[in-house]
Short mmCIF file of N, CA and C (backbone and C1' of nucleotides) in Angstrom, two decimals:
data_model
loop_
_atom_site.label_atom_id
_atom_site.label_comp_id
_atom_site.label_asym_id
_atom_site.label_seq_id
_atom_site.Cartn_x
_atom_site.Cartn_y
_atom_site.Cartn_z
N MET A 175 191.56 348.92 -35.50
CA MET A 175 190.26 348.61 -36.09
C MET A 175 189.99 347.10 -36.02
N ASN A 176 190.43 346.38 -37.01
CA ASN A 176 190.17 344.95 -37.00
C ASN A 176 191.13 344.20 -36.09
N ASP A 177 191.22 344.63 -34.84
CA ASP A 177 192.10 343.94 -33.91
C ASP A 177 191.38 342.74 -33.32
N GLY A 178 190.04 342.77 -33.42
CA GLY A 178 189.27 341.69 -32.83
C GLY A 178 189.00 340.58 -33.84
N PHE A 179 188.88 339.39 -33.30
CA PHE A 179 188.60 338.21 -34.14
C PHE A 179 187.28 338.40 -34.88
N PHE A 180 186.28 338.90 -34.18
CA PHE A 180 184.96 339.07 -34.78
C PHE A 180 185.00 340.06 -35.94
N GLU A 181 185.64 341.21 -35.73
CA GLU A 181 185.67 342.22 -36.79
C GLU A 181 186.34 341.67 -38.04
N ARG A 182 187.34 340.84 -37.83
CA ARG A 182 188.02 340.24 -38.99
C ARG A 182 187.05 339.35 -39.76
N ALA A 183 186.25 338.57 -39.03
CA ALA A 183 185.28 337.69 -39.67
C ALA A 183 184.28 338.52 -40.47
N TRP A 184 183.80 339.59 -39.87
CA TRP A 184 182.83 340.45 -40.55
C TRP A 184 183.45 340.99 -41.83
N GLY A 185 184.70 341.37 -41.79
CA GLY A 185 185.38 341.91 -42.97
C GLY A 185 185.37 340.91 -44.11
N VAL A 186 185.59 339.65 -43.80
CA VAL A 186 185.59 338.62 -44.84
C VAL A 186 184.18 338.41 -45.38
N VAL A 187 183.21 338.34 -44.48
CA VAL A 187 181.82 338.10 -44.89
C VAL A 187 181.34 339.24 -45.79
N ARG A 188 181.79 340.46 -45.52
CA ARG A 188 181.37 341.59 -46.35
C ARG A 188 181.90 341.43 -47.78
N GLN A 189 182.94 340.63 -47.96
CA GLN A 189 183.52 340.46 -49.29
C GLN A 189 182.77 339.42 -50.11
N ILE A 190 181.81 338.73 -49.50
CA ILE A 190 181.04 337.73 -50.24
C ILE A 190 180.13 338.44 -51.24
N PRO A 191 180.27 338.16 -52.54
CA PRO A 191 179.45 338.80 -53.57
C PRO A 191 178.01 338.30 -53.52
N GLU A 192 177.12 339.04 -54.14
CA GLU A 192 175.72 338.68 -54.16
C GLU A 192 175.52 337.41 -54.98
N GLY A 193 174.56 336.60 -54.58
CA GLY A 193 174.28 335.36 -55.30
C GLY A 193 175.30 334.28 -54.98
N ARG A 194 176.13 334.50 -53.96
CA ARG A 194 177.15 333.49 -53.60
C ARG A 194 177.01 333.18 -52.12
N VAL A 195 177.46 332.02 -51.70
CA VAL A 195 177.46 331.66 -50.29
C VAL A 195 178.81 331.09 -49.92
N ALA A 196 179.23 331.29 -48.68
CA ALA A 196 180.50 330.76 -48.20
C ALA A 196 180.28 330.00 -46.91
N SER A 197 181.00 328.92 -46.72
CA SER A 197 180.86 328.14 -45.50
C SER A 197 181.67 328.82 -44.38
N TYR A 198 181.35 328.48 -43.13
CA TYR A 198 182.05 329.07 -41.99
C TYR A 198 183.54 328.75 -42.08
N GLY A 199 183.86 327.52 -42.46
CA GLY A 199 185.27 327.12 -42.57
C GLY A 199 185.96 327.92 -43.66
N GLN A 200 185.25 328.25 -44.72
CA GLN A 200 185.83 329.03 -45.81
C GLN A 200 186.18 330.42 -45.30
N VAL A 201 185.24 331.06 -44.63
CA VAL A 201 185.49 332.40 -44.07
C VAL A 201 186.63 332.34 -43.06
N ALA A 202 186.60 331.32 -42.22
CA ALA A 202 187.64 331.18 -41.18
C ALA A 202 189.02 331.09 -41.83
N ARG A 203 189.12 330.35 -42.90
CA ARG A 203 190.41 330.18 -43.56
C ARG A 203 190.90 331.50 -44.15
N LEU A 204 189.99 332.26 -44.74
CA LEU A 204 190.36 333.54 -45.36
C LEU A 204 190.80 334.55 -44.31
N MET A 205 190.35 334.39 -43.11
CA MET A 205 190.74 335.33 -42.04
C MET A 205 191.99 334.85 -41.30
N GLY A 206 192.51 333.70 -41.72
CA GLY A 206 193.74 333.21 -41.11
C GLY A 206 193.50 332.29 -39.94
N ALA A 207 192.29 331.73 -39.83
CA ALA A 207 191.99 330.82 -38.72
C ALA A 207 191.15 329.65 -39.23
N PRO A 208 191.76 328.75 -40.00
CA PRO A 208 191.02 327.64 -40.65
C PRO A 208 190.36 326.71 -39.66
N ARG A 209 190.74 326.75 -38.37
CA ARG A 209 190.12 325.86 -37.39
C ARG A 209 189.04 326.57 -36.59
N CYS A 210 188.78 327.84 -36.89
CA CYS A 210 187.86 328.63 -36.06
C CYS A 210 186.50 328.85 -36.71
N ALA A 211 186.00 327.85 -37.42
CA ALA A 211 184.70 327.98 -38.07
C ALA A 211 183.62 328.33 -37.04
N ARG A 212 183.69 327.69 -35.88
CA ARG A 212 182.66 327.94 -34.85
C ARG A 212 182.72 329.38 -34.39
N GLN A 213 183.92 329.89 -34.24
CA GLN A 213 184.06 331.27 -33.77
C GLN A 213 183.51 332.22 -34.81
N VAL A 214 183.60 331.86 -36.09
CA VAL A 214 183.02 332.70 -37.15
C VAL A 214 181.51 332.77 -36.96
N GLY A 215 180.91 331.63 -36.72
CA GLY A 215 179.47 331.60 -36.48
C GLY A 215 179.11 332.44 -35.27
N TYR A 216 179.95 332.38 -34.26
CA TYR A 216 179.72 333.16 -33.05
C TYR A 216 179.80 334.65 -33.37
N ALA A 217 180.74 334.99 -34.24
CA ALA A 217 180.90 336.40 -34.65
C ALA A 217 179.68 336.86 -35.43
N MET A 218 179.09 335.96 -36.22
CA MET A 218 177.90 336.33 -36.99
C MET A 218 176.78 336.71 -36.04
N HIS A 219 176.65 335.98 -34.93
CA HIS A 219 175.60 336.30 -33.97
C HIS A 219 175.79 337.73 -33.47
N GLY A 220 177.05 338.09 -33.25
CA GLY A 220 177.33 339.45 -32.78
C GLY A 220 177.13 340.47 -33.87
N SER A 221 177.22 340.04 -35.12
CA SER A 221 177.10 340.99 -36.24
C SER A 221 175.68 341.52 -36.38
N LEU A 222 174.72 340.86 -35.75
CA LEU A 222 173.32 341.29 -35.88
C LEU A 222 173.15 342.70 -35.33
N GLY A 223 173.91 343.06 -34.33
CA GLY A 223 173.77 344.39 -33.74
C GLY A 223 174.83 345.36 -34.23
N VAL A 224 175.52 344.99 -35.29
CA VAL A 224 176.60 345.84 -35.79
C VAL A 224 176.15 346.65 -37.01
N ALA A 225 176.44 347.92 -37.00
CA ALA A 225 176.12 348.76 -38.16
C ALA A 225 177.10 348.41 -39.26
N GLY A 226 176.71 348.55 -40.51
CA GLY A 226 177.59 348.17 -41.61
C GLY A 226 176.94 347.05 -42.41
N GLY A 227 175.91 346.46 -41.82
CA GLY A 227 175.15 345.44 -42.55
C GLY A 227 176.01 344.28 -42.98
N VAL A 228 176.39 343.42 -42.06
CA VAL A 228 177.15 342.23 -42.42
C VAL A 228 176.21 341.19 -43.03
N PRO A 229 176.47 340.77 -44.27
CA PRO A 229 175.60 339.79 -44.96
C PRO A 229 175.77 338.40 -44.39
N CYS A 230 175.53 338.25 -43.10
CA CYS A 230 175.73 336.96 -42.44
C CYS A 230 174.79 335.90 -43.02
N HIS A 231 173.76 336.30 -43.73
CA HIS A 231 172.84 335.31 -44.30
C HIS A 231 173.48 334.56 -45.46
N ARG A 232 174.64 335.05 -45.94
CA ARG A 232 175.33 334.36 -47.05
C ARG A 232 176.29 333.32 -46.53
N VAL A 233 176.38 333.19 -45.22
CA VAL A 233 177.27 332.19 -44.62
C VAL A 233 176.46 330.95 -44.24
N VAL A 234 176.88 329.80 -44.76
CA VAL A 234 176.14 328.55 -44.52
C VAL A 234 177.09 327.45 -44.05
N PHE A 235 176.54 326.28 -43.72
CA PHE A 235 177.37 325.15 -43.30
C PHE A 235 178.17 324.62 -44.49
N ALA A 236 179.16 323.79 -44.21
CA ALA A 236 180.03 323.24 -45.25
C ALA A 236 179.22 322.39 -46.23
N ASP A 237 178.14 321.80 -45.79
CA ASP A 237 177.32 320.96 -46.67
C ASP A 237 176.22 321.76 -47.36
N GLY A 238 176.15 323.06 -47.08
CA GLY A 238 175.18 323.91 -47.74
C GLY A 238 173.91 324.12 -46.94
N SER A 239 173.81 323.54 -45.76
CA SER A 239 172.61 323.74 -44.95
C SER A 239 172.70 325.06 -44.18
N LEU A 240 171.56 325.62 -43.82
CA LEU A 240 171.54 326.91 -43.12
C LEU A 240 171.65 326.69 -41.62
N ALA A 241 172.00 327.77 -40.93
CA ALA A 241 172.18 327.67 -39.48
C ALA A 241 170.85 327.48 -38.76
N PRO A 242 170.76 326.51 -37.85
CA PRO A 242 169.55 326.29 -37.07
C PRO A 242 169.41 327.34 -35.98
N GLY A 243 168.20 327.67 -35.61
CA GLY A 243 167.98 328.65 -34.56
C GLY A 243 168.22 330.06 -35.05
N PHE A 244 168.62 330.17 -36.29
CA PHE A 244 168.89 331.49 -36.87
C PHE A 244 167.58 332.24 -37.09
N ALA A 245 167.62 333.55 -37.07
CA ALA A 245 166.41 334.30 -37.35
C ALA A 245 166.66 335.76 -37.65
N PHE A 246 166.34 336.19 -38.85
CA PHE A 246 166.31 337.61 -39.19
C PHE A 246 164.88 338.06 -39.02
N GLY A 247 164.03 337.13 -38.63
CA GLY A 247 162.60 337.36 -38.62
C GLY A 247 161.95 336.00 -38.79
N GLY A 248 162.80 334.99 -39.05
CA GLY A 248 162.30 333.63 -39.24
C GLY A 248 163.29 332.85 -40.08
N PRO A 249 163.48 331.56 -39.81
CA PRO A 249 164.43 330.74 -40.55
C PRO A 249 164.10 330.73 -42.03
N GLY A 250 162.84 330.78 -42.37
CA GLY A 250 162.44 330.80 -43.78
C GLY A 250 162.87 332.09 -44.45
N GLU A 251 163.09 333.13 -43.65
CA GLU A 251 163.49 334.43 -44.20
C GLU A 251 164.87 334.34 -44.84
N GLN A 252 165.77 333.62 -44.22
CA GLN A 252 167.13 333.54 -44.76
C GLN A 252 167.10 332.90 -46.15
N ARG A 253 166.38 331.81 -46.28
CA ARG A 253 166.30 331.14 -47.58
C ARG A 253 165.67 332.07 -48.62
N ARG A 254 164.65 332.79 -48.21
CA ARG A 254 163.98 333.71 -49.14
C ARG A 254 164.95 334.79 -49.58
N MET A 255 165.77 335.25 -48.64
CA MET A 255 166.73 336.32 -48.94
C MET A 255 167.77 335.83 -49.93
N LEU A 256 168.27 334.63 -49.73
CA LEU A 256 169.30 334.08 -50.63
C LEU A 256 168.71 333.84 -52.01
N GLU A 257 167.50 333.34 -52.07
CA GLU A 257 166.87 333.10 -53.37
C GLU A 257 166.68 334.40 -54.12
N ALA A 258 166.40 335.48 -53.37
CA ALA A 258 166.22 336.80 -53.98
C ALA A 258 167.52 337.30 -54.59
N GLU A 259 168.65 336.79 -54.10
CA GLU A 259 169.95 337.21 -54.63
C GLU A 259 170.42 336.32 -55.75
N GLY A 260 169.67 335.25 -56.03
CA GLY A 260 170.03 334.39 -57.14
C GLY A 260 170.64 333.06 -56.72
N VAL A 261 170.63 332.78 -55.41
CA VAL A 261 171.20 331.52 -54.93
C VAL A 261 170.21 330.39 -55.17
N ARG A 262 170.65 329.31 -55.76
CA ARG A 262 169.77 328.18 -56.05
C ARG A 262 169.73 327.23 -54.86
N PHE A 263 168.58 326.64 -54.64
CA PHE A 263 168.43 325.69 -53.53
C PHE A 263 168.07 324.31 -54.07
N LEU A 264 168.53 323.29 -53.39
CA LEU A 264 168.22 321.92 -53.78
C LEU A 264 166.92 321.47 -53.10
N SER A 265 166.37 320.38 -53.55
CA SER A 265 165.12 319.88 -52.98
C SER A 265 165.29 319.53 -51.50
N SER A 266 166.52 319.23 -51.11
CA SER A 266 166.78 318.85 -49.72
C SER A 266 166.76 320.05 -48.79
N GLY A 267 166.58 321.26 -49.35
CA GLY A 267 166.57 322.46 -48.52
C GLY A 267 167.98 322.98 -48.30
N ARG A 268 168.93 322.51 -49.09
CA ARG A 268 170.31 322.96 -48.94
C ARG A 268 170.71 323.83 -50.11
N VAL A 269 171.67 324.71 -49.88
CA VAL A 269 172.13 325.59 -50.95
C VAL A 269 172.89 324.79 -51.99
N ASP A 270 172.74 325.16 -53.24
CA ASP A 270 173.47 324.49 -54.32
C ASP A 270 174.89 325.03 -54.38
N MET A 271 175.72 324.58 -53.46
CA MET A 271 177.11 325.05 -53.40
C MET A 271 177.87 324.63 -54.64
N LYS A 272 177.34 323.66 -55.32
CA LYS A 272 177.98 323.16 -56.53
C LYS A 272 178.16 324.30 -57.53
N ASN A 273 177.23 325.28 -57.48
CA ASN A 273 177.31 326.40 -58.43
C ASN A 273 177.32 327.75 -57.72
N CYS A 274 176.95 327.76 -56.45
CA CYS A 274 176.86 329.03 -55.72
C CYS A 274 177.94 329.19 -54.65
N SER A 275 178.88 328.26 -54.59
CA SER A 275 179.96 328.40 -53.61
C SER A 275 180.82 329.61 -53.97
N TRP A 276 181.21 330.36 -52.99
CA TRP A 276 181.98 331.60 -53.21
C TRP A 276 183.41 331.26 -53.63
N GLU A 277 183.87 331.98 -54.64
CA GLU A 277 185.25 331.80 -55.09
C GLU A 277 186.01 333.09 -54.83
N ALA A 278 186.82 333.09 -53.80
CA ALA A 278 187.59 334.28 -53.43
C ALA A 278 188.26 334.90 -54.63
P DC B 285 197.79 331.04 -17.94
"O5'" DC B 285 196.97 330.49 -16.67
"C5'" DC B 285 197.66 329.99 -15.55
"C4'" DC B 285 196.65 329.54 -14.50
"C3'" DC B 285 195.50 328.73 -15.10
"O3'" DC B 285 195.83 327.36 -14.99
"C1'" DC B 285 194.65 330.53 -13.80
P DT B 286 195.17 326.22 -15.87
"O5'" DT B 286 193.65 326.21 -15.39
"C5'" DT B 286 193.35 325.89 -14.04
"C4'" DT B 286 191.85 325.82 -13.83
"C3'" DT B 286 191.15 324.82 -14.76
"O3'" DT B 286 190.14 324.12 -14.02
"C1'" DT B 286 190.27 327.00 -15.10
P DT B 287 189.37 322.84 -14.74
"O5'" DT B 287 187.99 323.53 -15.16
"C5'" DT B 287 187.25 324.20 -14.15
"C4'" DT B 287 185.96 324.79 -14.73
"C3'" DT B 287 185.25 323.86 -15.70
"O3'" DT B 287 183.89 323.73 -15.31
"C1'" DT B 287 185.60 325.98 -16.70
P DA B 288 182.86 322.80 -16.15
"O5'" DA B 288 182.17 323.89 -17.10
"C5'" DA B 288 181.54 325.03 -16.52
"C4'" DA B 288 180.85 325.87 -17.59
"C3'" DA B 288 180.08 325.04 -18.62
"O3'" DA B 288 178.80 325.60 -18.83
"C1'" DA B 288 181.65 326.45 -19.70
P DT B 289 177.76 324.87 -19.84
"O5'" DT B 289 177.91 325.76 -21.16
"C5'" DT B 289 177.73 327.18 -21.08
"C4'" DT B 289 178.00 327.84 -22.43
"C3'" DT B 289 177.35 327.13 -23.62
"O3'" DT B 289 176.52 328.05 -24.32
"C1'" DT B 289 179.61 327.66 -24.07
P DG B 290 175.35 327.43 -25.26
"O5'" DG B 290 176.00 327.63 -26.71
"C5'" DG B 290 176.27 328.94 -27.19
"C4'" DG B 290 177.09 328.88 -28.47
"C3'" DG B 290 176.52 327.88 -29.50
"O3'" DG B 290 176.44 328.49 -30.79
"C1'" DG B 290 178.82 327.45 -29.07
P DA B 291 174.91 329.08 -31.15
"O5'" DA B 291 174.95 329.22 -32.73
"C5'" DA B 291 174.31 328.27 -33.56
"C4'" DA B 291 174.81 328.43 -34.97
"C3'" DA B 291 176.31 328.66 -35.05
"O3'" DA B 291 176.89 327.75 -35.95
"C1'" DA B 291 175.12 330.33 -36.28
P DC B 292 177.54 326.43 -35.46
"O5'" DC B 292 178.46 326.08 -36.74
"C5'" DC B 292 179.36 327.04 -37.29
"C4'" DC B 292 180.60 326.37 -37.87
"C3'" DC B 292 180.26 325.37 -38.96
"O3'" DC B 292 181.26 325.42 -39.99
"C1'" DC B 292 181.32 324.26 -37.15
P DT B 293 181.06 324.46 -41.27
"O5'" DT B 293 182.01 323.24 -40.88
"C5'" DT B 293 183.41 323.49 -40.69
"C4'" DT B 293 184.13 322.17 -40.47
"C3'" DT B 293 183.78 321.11 -41.53
"O3'" DT B 293 184.99 320.59 -42.07
"C1'" DT B 293 183.47 320.25 -39.32
P DA B 294 184.95 319.42 -43.17
"O5'" DA B 294 185.34 318.08 -42.38
"C5'" DA B 294 186.45 318.07 -41.52
"C4'" DA B 294 186.56 316.73 -40.79
"C3'" DA B 294 186.37 315.53 -41.71
"O3'" DA B 294 187.40 314.57 -41.47
"C1'" DA B 294 184.84 315.46 -39.88
P DT B 295 187.47 313.24 -42.35
"O5'" DT B 295 186.75 312.17 -41.39
"C5'" DT B 295 187.23 312.00 -40.07
"C4'" DT B 295 186.28 311.15 -39.25
"C3'" DT B 295 185.89 309.83 -39.94
"O3'" DT B 295 186.32 308.73 -39.15
"C1'" DT B 295 184.00 310.91 -38.96
P DG B 296 186.16 307.22 -39.71
"O5'" DG B 296 184.86 306.71 -38.93
"C5'" DG B 296 184.84 306.74 -37.50
"C4'" DG B 296 183.47 306.28 -36.98
"C3'" DG B 296 182.96 304.99 -37.62
"O3'" DG B 296 182.43 304.13 -36.61
"C1'" DG B 296 181.37 306.71 -37.87
P DA B 297 181.95 302.64 -37.04
"O5'" DA B 297 180.36 302.74 -36.83
"C5'" DA B 297 179.83 303.14 -35.58
"C4'" DA B 297 178.30 303.24 -35.64
"C3'" DA B 297 177.64 302.01 -36.26
"O3'" DA B 297 176.50 301.63 -35.50
"C1'" DA B 297 177.02 303.93 -37.45
P DT C 145 173.52 312.46 -49.78
"O5'" DT C 145 172.34 311.99 -48.87
"C5'" DT C 145 171.08 311.61 -49.43
"C4'" DT C 145 170.23 310.95 -48.35
"C3'" DT C 145 170.43 311.60 -46.99
"O3'" DT C 145 169.52 312.66 -46.84
"C1'" DT C 145 170.59 309.23 -46.80
P DT C 146 169.71 313.85 -45.80
"O5'" DT C 146 169.43 313.18 -44.37
"C5'" DT C 146 168.20 312.53 -44.14
"C4'" DT C 146 168.25 311.81 -42.80
"C3'" DT C 146 168.56 312.76 -41.63
"O3'" DT C 146 167.73 312.46 -40.52
"C1'" DT C 146 170.17 311.00 -41.70
P DC C 147 167.72 313.50 -39.24
"O5'" DC C 147 168.65 312.75 -38.18
"C5'" DC C 147 168.31 311.43 -37.75
"C4'" DC C 147 169.37 310.89 -36.77
"C3'" DC C 147 169.80 311.89 -35.71
"O3'" DC C 147 169.67 311.31 -34.42
"C1'" DC C 147 171.70 310.99 -36.83
P DA C 148 170.09 312.17 -33.10
"O5'" DA C 148 171.55 311.63 -32.77
"C5'" DA C 148 171.76 310.23 -32.65
"C4'" DA C 148 173.21 309.91 -32.26
"C3'" DA C 148 173.76 310.81 -31.14
"O3'" DA C 148 174.44 310.01 -30.17
"C1'" DA C 148 175.16 310.96 -33.07
P DT C 149 175.04 310.64 -28.82
"O5'" DT C 149 176.57 310.87 -29.16
"C5'" DT C 149 177.37 309.73 -29.52
"C4'" DT C 149 178.76 310.15 -29.96
"C3'" DT C 149 179.48 311.11 -28.99
"O3'" DT C 149 180.65 310.49 -28.48
"C1'" DT C 149 179.71 311.82 -31.24
P DA C 150 181.67 311.35 -27.56
"O5'" DA C 150 182.72 311.91 -28.63
"C5'" DA C 150 183.38 311.00 -29.50
"C4'" DA C 150 184.58 311.65 -30.19
"C3'" DA C 150 185.45 312.50 -29.24
"O3'" DA C 150 186.84 312.30 -29.56
"C1'" DA C 150 184.53 313.87 -30.96
P DG C 151 187.97 313.15 -28.77
"O5'" DG C 151 188.27 314.41 -29.73
"C5'" DG C 151 188.70 314.16 -31.06
"C4'" DG C 151 188.86 315.48 -31.82
"C3'" DG C 151 189.70 316.53 -31.06
"O3'" DG C 151 190.71 317.02 -31.93
"C1'" DG C 151 187.65 317.46 -31.78
P DC C 152 191.87 317.98 -31.36
"O5'" DC C 152 191.38 319.44 -31.81
"C5'" DC C 152 191.27 319.77 -33.19
"C4'" DC C 152 190.51 321.08 -33.37
"C3'" DC C 152 191.03 322.20 -32.48
"O3'" DC C 152 191.90 323.05 -33.21
"C1'" DC C 152 188.63 322.15 -32.58
P DC C 153 193.00 323.86 -32.43
"O5'" DC C 153 192.18 325.18 -32.07
"C5'" DC C 153 191.64 325.98 -33.11
"C4'" DC C 153 190.73 327.06 -32.53
"C3'" DC C 153 191.39 327.88 -31.41
"O3'" DC C 153 191.10 329.25 -31.60
"C1'" DC C 153 189.32 327.04 -30.69
P DA C 154 192.06 330.34 -30.98
"O5'" DA C 154 191.04 331.54 -30.68
"C5'" DA C 154 190.38 332.18 -31.76
"C4'" DA C 154 189.07 332.81 -31.29
"C3'" DA C 154 189.26 333.88 -30.21
"O3'" DA C 154 188.34 334.94 -30.43
"C1'" DA C 154 187.92 332.10 -29.38
P DT C 155 188.47 336.31 -29.67
"O5'" DT C 155 187.36 336.20 -28.53
"C5'" DT C 155 186.00 335.92 -28.93
"C4'" DT C 155 185.11 335.71 -27.72
"C3'" DT C 155 185.34 336.66 -26.55
"O3'" DT C 155 184.15 337.41 -26.32
"C1'" DT C 155 185.19 334.41 -25.82
P DA C 156 184.06 338.39 -25.08
"O5'" DA C 156 183.41 337.49 -23.92
"C5'" DA C 156 182.15 336.84 -24.15
"C4'" DA C 156 181.65 336.19 -22.87
"C3'" DA C 156 181.76 337.06 -21.62
"O3'" DA C 156 180.60 336.89 -20.80
"C1'" DA C 156 182.97 335.06 -21.32
P DA C 157 180.40 337.80 -19.50
"O5'" DA C 157 180.74 336.78 -18.32
"C5'" DA C 157 180.00 335.57 -18.21
"C4'" DA C 157 180.54 334.72 -17.09
"C3'" DA C 157 180.83 335.50 -15.80
"O3'" DA C 157 180.31 334.81 -14.66
"C1'" DA C 157 182.74 334.26 -16.46
#
DNA sequence: CTTATGACTATGA
DNA sequence: TTCATAGCCATAA
């Protein structure tokens, strides 16, 4: 099953609770690959066509910014989705990781 | 086997 | 503070 790097990443992302966000490096570390943050992001791209509904919108940059070029229907959609789950945003357009960072 | 790519992160200016 | 560059590593060709 989870023999692939991507599937492992999806498994970790699925564990992110609602109203929380995790950075790519955070997910990478939990899957046993603390240096593979980029590969996690790459796996998220593949998760768009995967059944099981991977909450890839809860994965953000280490500084709390959202992924550029991303689109579930529009970059503004991701922010709207996170706000709907209770995630707070700062005036700078970044997630308030100070209070919304995921705690495994 | 090597090369190219990239939804990252850390560092420096 | 923002912007640019280097390093990192899995996947595809």
